[in-house]
Short mmCIF file of C-alpha atoms in Angstrom, two decimals:
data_model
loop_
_atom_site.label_atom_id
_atom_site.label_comp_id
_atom_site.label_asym_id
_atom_site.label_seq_id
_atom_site.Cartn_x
_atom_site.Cartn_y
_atom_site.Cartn_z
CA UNK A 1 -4.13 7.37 18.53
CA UNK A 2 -1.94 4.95 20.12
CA UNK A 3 1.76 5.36 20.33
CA UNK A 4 5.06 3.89 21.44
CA UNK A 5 8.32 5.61 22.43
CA UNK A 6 11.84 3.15 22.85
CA UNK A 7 14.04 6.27 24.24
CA UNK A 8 17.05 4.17 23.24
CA UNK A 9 18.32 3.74 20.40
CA UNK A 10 21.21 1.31 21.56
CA UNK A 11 22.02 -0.24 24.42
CA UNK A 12 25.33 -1.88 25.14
CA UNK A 13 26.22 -4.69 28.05
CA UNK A 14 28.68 -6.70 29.40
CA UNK A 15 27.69 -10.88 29.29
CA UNK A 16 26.54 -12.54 32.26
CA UNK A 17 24.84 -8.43 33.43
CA UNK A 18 21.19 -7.93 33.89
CA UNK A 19 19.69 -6.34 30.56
CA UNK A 20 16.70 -3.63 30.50
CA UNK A 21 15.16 -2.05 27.07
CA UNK A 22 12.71 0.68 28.03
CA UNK A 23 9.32 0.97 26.61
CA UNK A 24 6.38 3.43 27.49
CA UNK A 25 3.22 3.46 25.20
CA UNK A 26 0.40 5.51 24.81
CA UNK A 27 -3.29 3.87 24.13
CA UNK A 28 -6.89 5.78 24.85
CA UNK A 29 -8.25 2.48 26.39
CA UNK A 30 -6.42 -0.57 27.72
CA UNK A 31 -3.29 -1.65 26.11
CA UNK A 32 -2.02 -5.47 24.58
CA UNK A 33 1.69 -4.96 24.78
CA UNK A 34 4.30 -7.15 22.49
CA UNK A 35 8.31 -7.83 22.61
CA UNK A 36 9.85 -8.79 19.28
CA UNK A 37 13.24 -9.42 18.53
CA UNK A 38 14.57 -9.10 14.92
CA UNK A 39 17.93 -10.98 13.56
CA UNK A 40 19.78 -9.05 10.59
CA UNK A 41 17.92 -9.66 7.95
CA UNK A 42 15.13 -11.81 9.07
CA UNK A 43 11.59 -11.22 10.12
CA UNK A 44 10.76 -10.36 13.56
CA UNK A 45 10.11 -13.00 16.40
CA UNK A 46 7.92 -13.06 19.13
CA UNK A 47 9.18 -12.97 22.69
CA UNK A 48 6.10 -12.22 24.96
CA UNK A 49 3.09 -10.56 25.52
CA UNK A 50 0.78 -8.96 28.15
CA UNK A 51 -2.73 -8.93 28.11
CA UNK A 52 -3.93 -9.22 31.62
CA UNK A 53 -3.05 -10.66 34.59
CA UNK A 54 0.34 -10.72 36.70
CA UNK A 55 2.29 -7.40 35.67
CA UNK A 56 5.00 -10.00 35.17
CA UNK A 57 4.99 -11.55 32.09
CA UNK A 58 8.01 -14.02 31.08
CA UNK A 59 8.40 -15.23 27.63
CA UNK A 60 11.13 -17.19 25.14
CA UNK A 61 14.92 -17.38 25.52
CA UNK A 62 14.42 -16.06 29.38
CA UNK A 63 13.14 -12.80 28.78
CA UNK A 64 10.49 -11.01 31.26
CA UNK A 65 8.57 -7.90 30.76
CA UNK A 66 7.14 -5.29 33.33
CA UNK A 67 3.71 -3.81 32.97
CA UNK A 68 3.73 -0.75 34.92
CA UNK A 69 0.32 1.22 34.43
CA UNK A 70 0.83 4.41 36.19
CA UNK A 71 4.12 4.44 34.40
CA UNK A 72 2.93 3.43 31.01
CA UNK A 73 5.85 1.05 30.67
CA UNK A 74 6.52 -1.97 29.34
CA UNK A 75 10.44 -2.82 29.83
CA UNK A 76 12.07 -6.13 28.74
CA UNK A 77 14.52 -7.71 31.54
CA UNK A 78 16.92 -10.16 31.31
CA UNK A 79 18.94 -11.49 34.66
CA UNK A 80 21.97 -12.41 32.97
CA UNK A 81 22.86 -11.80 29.24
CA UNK A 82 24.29 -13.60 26.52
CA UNK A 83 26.44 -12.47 23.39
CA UNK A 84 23.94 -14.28 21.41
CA UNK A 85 20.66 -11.65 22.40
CA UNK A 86 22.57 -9.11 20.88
CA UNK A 87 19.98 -7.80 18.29
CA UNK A 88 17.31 -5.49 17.57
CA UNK A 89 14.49 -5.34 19.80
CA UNK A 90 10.71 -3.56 19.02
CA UNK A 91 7.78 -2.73 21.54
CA UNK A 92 4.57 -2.81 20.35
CA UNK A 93 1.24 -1.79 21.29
CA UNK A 94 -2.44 -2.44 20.27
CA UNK A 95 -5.17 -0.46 21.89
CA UNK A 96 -8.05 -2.63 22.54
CA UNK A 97 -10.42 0.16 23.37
CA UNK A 98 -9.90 1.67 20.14
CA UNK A 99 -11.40 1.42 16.58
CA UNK A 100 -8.57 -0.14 15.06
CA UNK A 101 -8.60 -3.57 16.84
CA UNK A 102 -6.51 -5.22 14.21
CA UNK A 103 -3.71 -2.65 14.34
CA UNK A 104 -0.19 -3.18 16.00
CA UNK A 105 1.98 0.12 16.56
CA UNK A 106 5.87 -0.78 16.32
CA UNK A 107 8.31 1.52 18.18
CA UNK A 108 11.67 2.69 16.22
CA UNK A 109 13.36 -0.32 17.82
CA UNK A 110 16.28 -0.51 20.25
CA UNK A 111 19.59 -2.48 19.26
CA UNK A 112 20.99 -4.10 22.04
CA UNK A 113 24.51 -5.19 21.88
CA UNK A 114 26.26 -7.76 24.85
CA UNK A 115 29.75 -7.91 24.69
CA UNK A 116 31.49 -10.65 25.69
CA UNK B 1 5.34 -26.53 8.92
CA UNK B 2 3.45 -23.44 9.15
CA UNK B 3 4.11 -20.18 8.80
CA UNK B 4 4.42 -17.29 6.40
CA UNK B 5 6.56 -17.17 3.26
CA UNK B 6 7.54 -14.13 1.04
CA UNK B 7 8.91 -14.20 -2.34
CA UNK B 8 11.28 -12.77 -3.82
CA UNK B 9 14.01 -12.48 -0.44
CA UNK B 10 16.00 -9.69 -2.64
CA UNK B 11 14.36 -8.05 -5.34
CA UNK B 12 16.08 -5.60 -7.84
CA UNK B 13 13.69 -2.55 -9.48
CA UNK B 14 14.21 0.31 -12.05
CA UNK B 15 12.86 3.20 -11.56
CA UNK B 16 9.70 3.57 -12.82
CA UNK B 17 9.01 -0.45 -13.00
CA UNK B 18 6.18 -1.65 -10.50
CA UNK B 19 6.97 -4.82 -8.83
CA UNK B 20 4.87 -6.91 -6.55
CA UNK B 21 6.30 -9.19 -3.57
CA UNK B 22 4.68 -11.97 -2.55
CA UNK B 23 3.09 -13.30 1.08
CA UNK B 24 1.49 -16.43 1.32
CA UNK B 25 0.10 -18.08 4.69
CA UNK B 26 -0.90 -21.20 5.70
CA UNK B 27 -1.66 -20.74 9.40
CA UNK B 28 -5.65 -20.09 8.46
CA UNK B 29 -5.22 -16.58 9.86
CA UNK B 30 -7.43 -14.37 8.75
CA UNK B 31 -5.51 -10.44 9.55
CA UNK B 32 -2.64 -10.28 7.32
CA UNK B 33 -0.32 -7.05 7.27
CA UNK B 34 2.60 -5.12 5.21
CA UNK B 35 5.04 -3.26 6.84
CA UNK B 36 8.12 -1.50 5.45
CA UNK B 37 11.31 -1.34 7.44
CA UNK B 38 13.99 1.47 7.13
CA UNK B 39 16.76 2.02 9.60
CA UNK B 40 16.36 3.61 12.36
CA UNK B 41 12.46 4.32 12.24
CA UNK B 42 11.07 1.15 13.14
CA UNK B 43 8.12 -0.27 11.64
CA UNK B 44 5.68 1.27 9.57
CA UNK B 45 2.32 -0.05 8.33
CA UNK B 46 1.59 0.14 4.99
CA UNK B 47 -1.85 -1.84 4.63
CA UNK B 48 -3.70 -4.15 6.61
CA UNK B 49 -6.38 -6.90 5.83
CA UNK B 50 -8.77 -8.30 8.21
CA UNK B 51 -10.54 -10.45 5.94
CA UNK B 52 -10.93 -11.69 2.17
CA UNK B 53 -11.90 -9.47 -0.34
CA UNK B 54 -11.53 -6.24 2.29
CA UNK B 55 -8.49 -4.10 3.57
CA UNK B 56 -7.35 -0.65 4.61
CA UNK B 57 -4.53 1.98 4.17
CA UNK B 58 -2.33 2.13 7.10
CA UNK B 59 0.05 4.98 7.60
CA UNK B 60 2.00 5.31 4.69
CA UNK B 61 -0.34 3.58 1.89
CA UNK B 62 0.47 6.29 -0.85
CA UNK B 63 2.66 4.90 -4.10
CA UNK B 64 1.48 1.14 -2.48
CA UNK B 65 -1.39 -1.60 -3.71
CA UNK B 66 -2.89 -4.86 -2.16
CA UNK B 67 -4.78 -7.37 -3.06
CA UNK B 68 -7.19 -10.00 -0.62
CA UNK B 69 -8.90 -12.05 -3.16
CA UNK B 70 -7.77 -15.32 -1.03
CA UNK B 71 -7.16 -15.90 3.22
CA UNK B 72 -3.47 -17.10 2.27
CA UNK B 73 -2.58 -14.59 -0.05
CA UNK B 74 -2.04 -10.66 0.27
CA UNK B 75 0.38 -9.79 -2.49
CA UNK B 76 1.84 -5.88 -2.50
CA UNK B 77 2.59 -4.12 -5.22
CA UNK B 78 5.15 -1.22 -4.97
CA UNK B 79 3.84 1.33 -7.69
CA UNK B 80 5.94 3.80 -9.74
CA UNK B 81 4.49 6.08 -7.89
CA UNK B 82 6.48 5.83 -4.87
CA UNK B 83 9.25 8.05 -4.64
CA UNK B 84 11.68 5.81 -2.05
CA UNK B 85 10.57 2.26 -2.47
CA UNK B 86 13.97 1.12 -1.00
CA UNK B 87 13.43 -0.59 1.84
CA UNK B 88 12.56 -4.07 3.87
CA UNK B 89 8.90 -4.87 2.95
CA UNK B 90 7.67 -6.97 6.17
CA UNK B 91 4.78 -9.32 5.79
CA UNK B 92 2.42 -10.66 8.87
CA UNK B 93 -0.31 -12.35 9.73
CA UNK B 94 -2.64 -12.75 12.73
CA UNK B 95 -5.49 -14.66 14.16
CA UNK B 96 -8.92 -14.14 15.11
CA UNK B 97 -10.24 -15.20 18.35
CA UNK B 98 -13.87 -16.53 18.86
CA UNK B 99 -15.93 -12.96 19.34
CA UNK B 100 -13.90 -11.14 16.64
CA UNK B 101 -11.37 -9.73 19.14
CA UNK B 102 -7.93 -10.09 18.56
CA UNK B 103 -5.42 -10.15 21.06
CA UNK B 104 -2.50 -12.30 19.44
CA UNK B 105 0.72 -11.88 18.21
CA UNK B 106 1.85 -11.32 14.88
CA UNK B 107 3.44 -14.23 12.66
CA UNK B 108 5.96 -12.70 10.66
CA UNK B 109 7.41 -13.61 6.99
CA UNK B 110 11.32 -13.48 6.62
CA UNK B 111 10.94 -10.46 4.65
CA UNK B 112 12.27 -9.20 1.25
CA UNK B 113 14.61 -6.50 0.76
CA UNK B 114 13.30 -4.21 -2.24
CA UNK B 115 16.33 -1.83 -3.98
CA UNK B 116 16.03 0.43 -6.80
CA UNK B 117 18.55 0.94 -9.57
#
């Protein structure tokens, strides 16, 4: 079974500070990791993803991600934040070694709040 | 433009009233998904559809129903039988890349916010 754990359930920062959400997962095989960021009351958006490659990944609005294998983490990074990526932020996993190709595991979500 | 819609955005039930929300796509994806949101545990999936005419239960399928009788439609309907249908009902959709292995995002709907009386 694949899993994902955001140990955070808010995270607060000043604008213009470097931002980190935590994410670890849990997959049998090898993982596709996602970043979404949700508004209040609207769908979720996509911000990045890693698949393979550079353990780097950068994605919209100037966000970059971390794929750390011995770690299992995924963390989203910003160098500077703004008041306006305050919001709620999920990590999400797919295990591509499993049976269930098709399905994406959401973790409880971390609300990140920059203060001006 | 495309992208997914879902109908109603705020829906009012009584209890013991089924009600079915709506998800239409026009990206030509063929996954589509249902997810229900309540605070502070994430996002949960309810059922899942790889392609017309099949699907499958995700994790919390009991008191729910789907339908996949077209690629841009996968309608929900929240049965009486679901003892806390309050929630945000989150719809999605997802392609298929050449070999049947998918490795892209989700497209998600704006959502619709289910309450009951």
């Amino acid at each position: 079974a694949q899993s994902v754990a955001q140990p955070e359930d808010q995270v607060n920062v000043a604008e213009g500070n470097p931002l980190t959400v935590k994410c670890t997962y849990s997959v049998s095989g090898n993982p596709y990791l996602f970043w979404y960021v949700q508004y209040p009351n609207r769908g979720l958006q996509f911000l990045l993803k890693y698949i393979t490659g550079d353990n780097l990944v950068k994605g919209s609005y100037g966000f970059e991600a971390e794929f750390n294998k011995s770690q299992t983490s995924f963390h989203l990074k910003k160098p500077s934040a703004l008041v306006s990526d305050s919001a709620l932020y999920f990590c999400a996993v797919r295990d591509i070694g499993g049976g269930s190709n098709y399905k994406l595991t959401f973790g409880k979500g971390t609300l990140l709040t920059v203060n001006p | 433009d495309g992208g997914i819609t879902q109908s109603p955005k705020y829906l009012f039930r009584k209890e013991g009233q089924n009600v079915t929300l709506s998800c239409e796509q026009n990206l030509n994806h063929d996954a589509m998904y249902w997810y229900r949101q309540d605070p502070g545990q994430g996002l949960r999936l309810i059922y899942y559809s790889q392609i017309v005419n099949d699907f499958q239960k995700g994790d919390i399928a009991e008191g729910y129903s789907v339908s996949r009788e077209k690629k841009e439609s996968f309608p929900l309907t929240v049965t009486s039988a679901q003892k806390n249908p309050t929630a945000f009902y989150l719809c999605a959709s997802s392609a298929r890349l050449a070999g049947g292995k998918n490795t892209g995002e989700l497209f998600f709907g704006e959502g619709s916010r289910l309450t009951v009386l």
